[in-house]
Amino acid sequence: MATSTFKDFRNGVKPNWCPGCGDFSVQAAIQRAAANVGLTPEELVLVSGIGCSGRISGYIRSYGFHGVHGRALPIAQGVKMANRDLTVIAAGGDGDGFAIGIGHTIHAMRRNMDITYIVMDNQVYGLTKGQTSPRSDDGFVTSSTPDGSIERALSPMETALISGATFVAQSFSSDIKDLTATIEAGIQHKGFSIINVYSPCVTYNKVNTYEWFKENLTKLTDIDGYDPTNRTMAMNTLMENNSLVTGIIYQEERPSYQEMVKGYADKPLVQSQTNLEPELFQELVNEFM
């Protein structure tokens, strides 16, 4: 069996994120986690959407696909269905996953496809110069809300619980050890894993800073008696802490989508016999004439 290190997942492309952006740590954590669980670059697919975080698929040595806004999950699910042997990670920002892509996010969670979804949550639209996102707090002042946002912020972890996600976790980009371990657990989970990562935007979000998160985040491992298999406890804990927790919030074992599909081939399409006899080919063509 081939072994890899995180260096094998480097491709030499220098990210153009702002210095200090939390996404650098997310990139490093994915590379380390992939190596730690025994993957090679040829066994990993990273699908991303639009936004600053959407660039991540070009910064890691693996198969990659840079999709359109809010559509990373449909592509990632299609890849997994076509080749069940690949490890598939979808990645994007809070705008990508919780605004235009929220419909895909909810249905992917309830479907329980065996992929991992990493959301880099900076609570602002960074690529388009700092407008509010669905994760911006009440009163958040931006170019699109000069008098402060009047909308309530979406709680993605609560949404994940009620949508049927079987692995729900949250981390902080500054805690690279916890972030790496959480991504490893998400990859190894047999089902849909959503990992929301607080990844501060140092350019356009001067409220939810590294210092702010360090003062306000609570590790679930510090809560006595916390049980990540107890869905009710998970929801109550999120509500009591304004969702500002890190760790594995909830995990359950349930058959993945692929296991439920009748007739789903054990062998991926890439390994299937695609040569057709001329007679069969003509018969198929005739059906469309």
CSV table of C-alpha atoms in Angstrom, one decimal:
chain,number,residue,atom,x,y,z
A,1,MET,CA,0.0,0.0,0.0
A,2,ALA,CA,1.4,3.4,-1.0
A,3,THR,CA,2.0,5.9,1.8
A,4,SER,CA,2.0,9.7,1.5
A,5,THR,CA,2.9,12.7,3.5
A,6,PHE,CA,1.3,16.1,3.4
A,7,LYS,CA,4.1,17.2,1.1
A,8,ASP,CA,2.8,14.9,-1.5
A,9,PHE,CA,-0.4,17.0,-1.6
A,10,ARG,CA,1.5,20.1,-2.5
A,11,ASN,CA,1.4,21.3,-6.1
A,12,GLY,CA,3.6,24.3,-6.0
A,13,VAL,CA,0.8,26.8,-6.8
A,14,LYS,CA,1.0,29.7,-4.4
A,15,PRO,CA,-2.4,30.7,-3.0
A,16,ASN,CA,-3.4,34.4,-3.5
A,17,TRP,CA,-5.4,34.7,-0.3
A,18,CYS,CA,-4.8,37.7,1.8
A,19,PRO,CA,-2.0,37.2,4.3
A,20,GLY,CA,-3.5,35.9,7.6
A,21,CYS,CA,-6.6,34.4,5.9
A,22,GLY,CA,-7.9,31.3,7.8
A,23,ASP,CA,-8.2,29.4,4.5
A,24,PHE,CA,-4.4,28.8,4.5
A,25,SER,CA,-4.9,26.6,7.6
A,26,VAL,CA,-7.8,24.8,6.1
A,27,GLN,CA,-5.7,23.9,3.1
A,28,ALA,CA,-2.9,22.6,5.3
A,29,ALA,CA,-5.3,20.6,7.4
A,30,ILE,CA,-6.8,18.9,4.3
A,31,GLN,CA,-3.3,18.0,3.1
A,32,ARG,CA,-2.3,16.6,6.5
A,33,ALA,CA,-5.6,14.8,7.0
A,34,ALA,CA,-5.5,13.1,3.6
A,35,ALA,CA,-2.0,11.8,4.3
A,36,ASN,CA,-2.8,10.7,7.8
A,37,VAL,CA,-5.7,8.5,6.7
A,38,GLY,CA,-3.5,6.9,4.1
A,39,LEU,CA,-4.7,8.5,0.9
A,40,THR,CA,-2.5,9.3,-2.2
A,41,PRO,CA,-3.2,12.3,-4.4
A,42,GLU,CA,-4.7,10.0,-7.0
A,43,GLU,CA,-7.3,8.8,-4.6
A,44,LEU,CA,-8.6,12.2,-3.6
A,45,VAL,CA,-10.9,14.6,-5.4
A,46,LEU,CA,-11.4,18.1,-4.2
A,47,VAL,CA,-14.4,20.0,-5.7
A,48,SER,CA,-14.9,23.7,-4.9
A,49,GLY,CA,-17.4,26.4,-5.6
A,50,ILE,CA,-17.0,30.2,-6.1
A,51,GLY,CA,-15.5,32.7,-3.7
A,52,CYS,CA,-12.1,33.1,-2.0
A,53,SER,CA,-12.4,29.6,-0.6
A,54,GLY,CA,-13.4,28.2,-4.0
A,55,ARG,CA,-9.8,28.6,-5.1
A,56,ILE,CA,-8.7,25.8,-2.8
A,57,SER,CA,-9.2,23.1,-5.4
A,58,GLY,CA,-6.3,24.5,-7.4
A,59,TYR,CA,-3.9,24.7,-4.5
A,60,ILE,CA,-3.9,21.0,-3.5
A,61,ARG,CA,-2.3,18.2,-5.5
A,62,SER,CA,-5.2,15.8,-6.2
A,63,TYR,CA,-7.9,15.6,-8.7
A,64,GLY,CA,-9.7,18.9,-8.6
A,65,PHE,CA,-12.8,20.6,-10.1
A,66,HIS,CA,-13.6,24.3,-9.7
A,67,GLY,CA,-17.4,24.5,-10.1
A,68,VAL,CA,-19.8,27.4,-10.3
A,69,HIS,CA,-21.4,29.3,-7.5
A,70,GLY,CA,-23.3,27.1,-5.0
A,71,ARG,CA,-22.9,23.9,-7.2
A,72,ALA,CA,-19.9,22.1,-5.6
A,73,LEU,CA,-22.1,19.5,-3.9
A,74,PRO,CA,-23.9,18.2,-7.0
A,75,ILE,CA,-20.6,17.8,-8.8
A,76,ALA,CA,-19.0,16.1,-5.8
A,77,GLN,CA,-21.9,13.7,-5.5
A,78,GLY,CA,-21.8,12.9,-9.2
A,79,VAL,CA,-18.1,12.1,-8.9
A,80,LYS,CA,-18.7,9.8,-5.9
A,81,MET,CA,-21.5,8.0,-7.7
A,82,ALA,CA,-19.3,7.5,-10.8
A,83,ASN,CA,-16.3,6.2,-8.9
A,84,ARG,CA,-17.0,4.9,-5.4
A,85,ASP,CA,-13.3,4.2,-4.8
A,86,LEU,CA,-12.4,7.9,-4.7
A,87,THR,CA,-12.4,10.0,-1.6
A,88,VAL,CA,-14.4,13.1,-2.4
A,89,ILE,CA,-14.2,16.4,-0.5
A,90,ALA,CA,-16.3,19.4,-1.4
A,91,ALA,CA,-15.2,22.8,-0.2
A,92,GLY,CA,-16.5,26.3,-0.3
A,93,GLY,CA,-17.5,29.4,1.7
A,94,ASP,CA,-20.5,30.3,3.8
A,95,GLY,CA,-22.0,32.2,0.9
A,96,ASP,CA,-21.4,29.4,-1.5
A,97,GLY,CA,-22.9,26.7,0.8
A,98,PHE,CA,-25.5,28.7,2.8
A,99,ALA,CA,-26.8,31.2,0.3
A,100,ILE,CA,-27.1,30.2,-3.4
A,101,GLY,CA,-26.2,26.6,-2.6
A,102,ILE,CA,-28.3,26.1,0.5
A,103,GLY,CA,-30.8,23.8,-1.4
A,104,HIS,CA,-28.0,21.5,-2.5
A,105,THR,CA,-26.5,21.5,1.0
A,106,ILE,CA,-29.8,20.5,2.7
A,107,HIS,CA,-30.5,17.7,0.2
A,108,ALA,CA,-27.0,16.4,0.3
A,109,MET,CA,-27.2,16.1,4.1
A,110,ARG,CA,-30.5,14.2,4.0
A,111,ARG,CA,-29.3,12.0,1.1
A,112,ASN,CA,-26.2,10.9,3.2
A,113,MET,CA,-23.9,10.5,0.2
A,114,ASP,CA,-20.5,9.3,1.4
A,115,ILE,CA,-18.5,12.6,0.9
A,116,THR,CA,-17.1,15.3,3.1
A,117,TYR,CA,-18.1,18.9,2.9
A,118,ILE,CA,-15.9,21.6,4.4
A,119,VAL,CA,-17.2,25.1,4.7
A,120,MET,CA,-14.8,28.0,5.3
A,121,ASP,CA,-17.1,30.3,7.3
A,122,ASN,CA,-15.8,33.9,7.5
A,123,GLN,CA,-19.3,35.5,7.9
A,124,VAL,CA,-18.8,37.8,5.0
A,125,TYR,CA,-18.5,37.9,1.2
A,126,GLY,CA,-14.7,38.4,0.8
A,127,LEU,CA,-14.2,37.9,-2.9
A,128,THR,CA,-16.7,40.6,-3.8
A,129,LYS,CA,-15.3,43.1,-1.4
A,130,GLY,CA,-17.2,42.6,1.9
A,131,GLN,CA,-21.0,42.3,1.7
A,132,THR,CA,-23.1,40.5,4.2
A,133,SER,CA,-23.5,36.7,4.0
A,134,PRO,CA,-26.2,34.5,5.5
A,135,ARG,CA,-23.8,34.0,8.4
A,136,SER,CA,-23.3,37.7,9.2
A,137,ASP,CA,-24.5,38.8,12.7
A,138,ASP,CA,-27.3,41.2,13.4
A,139,GLY,CA,-26.1,44.8,13.0
A,140,PHE,CA,-23.1,43.8,10.9
A,141,VAL,CA,-21.9,46.8,9.0
A,142,THR,CA,-20.7,46.3,5.4
A,143,SER,CA,-20.9,48.0,2.0
A,144,SER,CA,-24.3,46.4,1.4
A,145,THR,CA,-25.6,47.1,4.9
A,146,PRO,CA,-24.2,50.5,5.9
A,147,ASP,CA,-26.8,50.8,8.7
A,148,GLY,CA,-26.1,47.3,9.9
A,149,SER,CA,-27.7,44.0,8.9
A,150,ILE,CA,-31.3,43.5,9.9
A,151,GLU,CA,-31.4,39.8,9.1
A,152,ARG,CA,-30.8,37.0,11.5
A,153,ALA,CA,-27.7,34.8,10.9
A,154,LEU,CA,-28.3,31.3,9.7
A,155,SER,CA,-27.2,28.5,12.1
A,156,PRO,CA,-25.6,25.9,9.8
A,157,MET,CA,-25.0,23.3,12.5
A,158,GLU,CA,-28.6,23.4,13.7
A,159,THR,CA,-29.7,23.2,10.1
A,160,ALA,CA,-27.5,20.2,9.6
A,161,LEU,CA,-29.0,18.4,12.6
A,162,ILE,CA,-32.6,18.9,11.4
A,163,SER,CA,-31.7,18.0,7.8
A,164,GLY,CA,-30.4,14.5,8.7
A,165,ALA,CA,-26.6,14.9,8.4
A,166,THR,CA,-24.9,11.9,10.0
A,167,PHE,CA,-21.6,13.7,10.8
A,168,VAL,CA,-21.8,17.3,12.0
A,169,ALA,CA,-18.7,19.1,13.2
A,170,GLN,CA,-17.2,22.5,13.7
A,171,SER,CA,-13.6,23.7,14.0
A,172,PHE,CA,-11.5,26.9,14.1
A,173,SER,CA,-8.8,27.5,11.5
A,174,SER,CA,-6.4,28.7,14.2
A,175,ASP,CA,-6.5,25.3,15.9
A,176,ILE,CA,-4.7,23.2,13.2
A,177,LYS,CA,-4.4,20.1,15.4
A,178,ASP,CA,-8.2,19.9,16.1
A,179,LEU,CA,-9.0,20.9,12.5
A,180,THR,CA,-6.9,18.2,11.0
A,181,ALA,CA,-8.3,15.6,13.4
A,182,THR,CA,-11.8,16.7,12.6
A,183,ILE,CA,-11.3,16.4,8.9
A,184,GLU,CA,-9.7,13.0,9.3
A,185,ALA,CA,-12.8,11.8,11.2
A,186,GLY,CA,-15.1,13.3,8.5
A,187,ILE,CA,-13.2,11.5,5.7
A,188,GLN,CA,-13.4,8.2,7.6
A,189,HIS,CA,-17.1,8.6,8.4
A,190,LYS,CA,-19.3,6.4,6.1
A,191,GLY,CA,-21.9,9.0,5.1
A,192,PHE,CA,-22.3,12.7,4.6
A,193,SER,CA,-19.9,14.8,6.8
A,194,ILE,CA,-20.3,18.5,7.1
A,195,ILE,CA,-17.5,20.4,8.8
A,196,ASN,CA,-18.0,24.1,9.4
A,197,VAL,CA,-14.7,25.9,9.9
A,198,TYR,CA,-14.5,29.4,11.4
A,199,SER,CA,-12.0,30.9,9.0
A,200,PRO,CA,-11.6,34.6,9.8
A,201,CYS,CA,-11.5,37.2,7.0
A,202,VAL,CA,-8.7,39.6,8.0
A,203,THR,CA,-9.6,42.1,5.3
A,204,TYR,CA,-13.4,42.6,5.5
A,205,ASN,CA,-14.6,41.2,8.8
A,206,LYS,CA,-13.1,43.3,11.7
A,207,VAL,CA,-15.7,41.9,14.2
A,208,ASN,CA,-15.3,38.1,14.0
A,209,THR,CA,-11.5,38.1,14.4
A,210,TYR,CA,-9.1,35.5,15.6
A,211,GLU,CA,-9.1,37.1,19.0
A,212,TRP,CA,-12.9,37.2,19.1
A,213,PHE,CA,-13.2,33.5,18.4
A,214,LYS,CA,-10.6,32.6,20.9
A,215,GLU,CA,-12.6,34.4,23.6
A,216,ASN,CA,-16.0,33.0,22.5
A,217,LEU,CA,-15.5,29.4,21.3
A,218,THR,CA,-16.1,26.4,23.6
A,219,LYS,CA,-14.5,23.0,23.0
A,220,LEU,CA,-17.1,20.2,23.3
A,221,THR,CA,-14.4,18.1,25.0
A,222,ASP,CA,-14.5,20.7,27.8
A,223,ILE,CA,-18.2,20.1,28.4
A,224,ASP,CA,-18.7,17.3,31.0
A,225,GLY,CA,-20.8,14.4,29.8
A,226,TYR,CA,-21.2,15.7,26.3
A,227,ASP,CA,-22.3,12.8,24.0
A,228,PRO,CA,-22.0,13.3,20.2
A,229,THR,CA,-24.4,10.4,19.6
A,230,ASN,CA,-27.2,12.2,21.4
A,231,ARG,CA,-29.0,14.4,18.8
A,232,THR,CA,-31.1,16.2,21.4
A,233,MET,CA,-28.1,17.1,23.5
A,234,ALA,CA,-26.3,18.3,20.4
A,235,MET,CA,-29.1,20.6,19.5
A,236,ASN,CA,-29.5,21.9,23.0
A,237,THR,CA,-25.8,22.5,23.3
A,238,LEU,CA,-25.7,24.5,20.1
A,239,MET,CA,-28.6,26.7,21.2
A,240,GLU,CA,-27.1,27.2,24.7
A,241,ASN,CA,-23.8,28.3,23.2
A,242,ASN,CA,-25.0,30.3,20.2
A,243,SER,CA,-23.4,27.5,18.1
A,244,LEU,CA,-20.0,28.7,19.1
A,245,VAL,CA,-18.6,25.3,19.8
A,246,THR,CA,-15.8,23.2,18.2
A,247,GLY,CA,-15.5,19.4,17.9
A,248,ILE,CA,-17.7,16.6,16.7
A,249,ILE,CA,-21.2,17.8,17.4
A,250,TYR,CA,-23.1,14.8,16.3
A,251,GLN,CA,-22.4,11.5,14.6
A,252,GLU,CA,-24.5,8.5,13.8
A,253,GLU,CA,-24.1,5.3,11.7
A,254,ARG,CA,-26.6,5.0,8.9
A,255,PRO,CA,-26.4,3.4,5.5
A,256,SER,CA,-25.0,5.8,2.9
A,257,TYR,CA,-26.8,6.7,-0.3
A,258,GLN,CA,-24.7,4.4,-2.3
A,259,GLU,CA,-25.5,1.4,-0.1
A,260,MET,CA,-29.2,2.1,-0.5
A,261,VAL,CA,-29.2,2.3,-4.3
A,262,LYS,CA,-30.4,-1.0,-5.8
A,263,GLY,CA,-28.1,-2.4,-8.5
A,264,TYR,CA,-25.3,0.0,-7.7
A,265,ALA,CA,-22.3,-1.6,-9.3
A,266,ASP,CA,-19.4,-2.8,-7.0
A,267,LYS,CA,-17.0,-1.7,-9.7
A,268,PRO,CA,-16.8,2.0,-10.7
A,269,LEU,CA,-17.5,3.2,-14.2
A,270,VAL,CA,-13.8,3.8,-14.9
A,271,GLN,CA,-13.1,0.1,-14.5
A,272,SER,CA,-16.2,-1.1,-16.4
A,273,GLN,CA,-16.1,-2.6,-19.9
A,274,THR,CA,-17.2,0.1,-22.3
A,275,ASN,CA,-16.6,-1.6,-25.6
A,276,LEU,CA,-19.8,-2.4,-27.3
A,277,GLU,CA,-20.4,-5.0,-30.0
A,278,PRO,CA,-21.4,-3.3,-33.3
A,279,GLU,CA,-24.8,-5.0,-33.3
A,280,LEU,CA,-25.6,-3.8,-29.7
A,281,PHE,CA,-24.3,-0.3,-30.6
A,282,GLN,CA,-26.6,-0.1,-33.6
A,283,GLU,CA,-29.5,-1.4,-31.6
A,284,LEU,CA,-29.0,1.4,-29.1
A,285,VAL,CA,-28.7,4.0,-31.8
A,286,ASN,CA,-31.9,2.8,-33.4
A,287,GLU,CA,-33.9,3.6,-30.3
A,288,PHE,CA,-33.2,7.3,-30.9
A,289,MET,CA,-34.1,7.3,-34.6
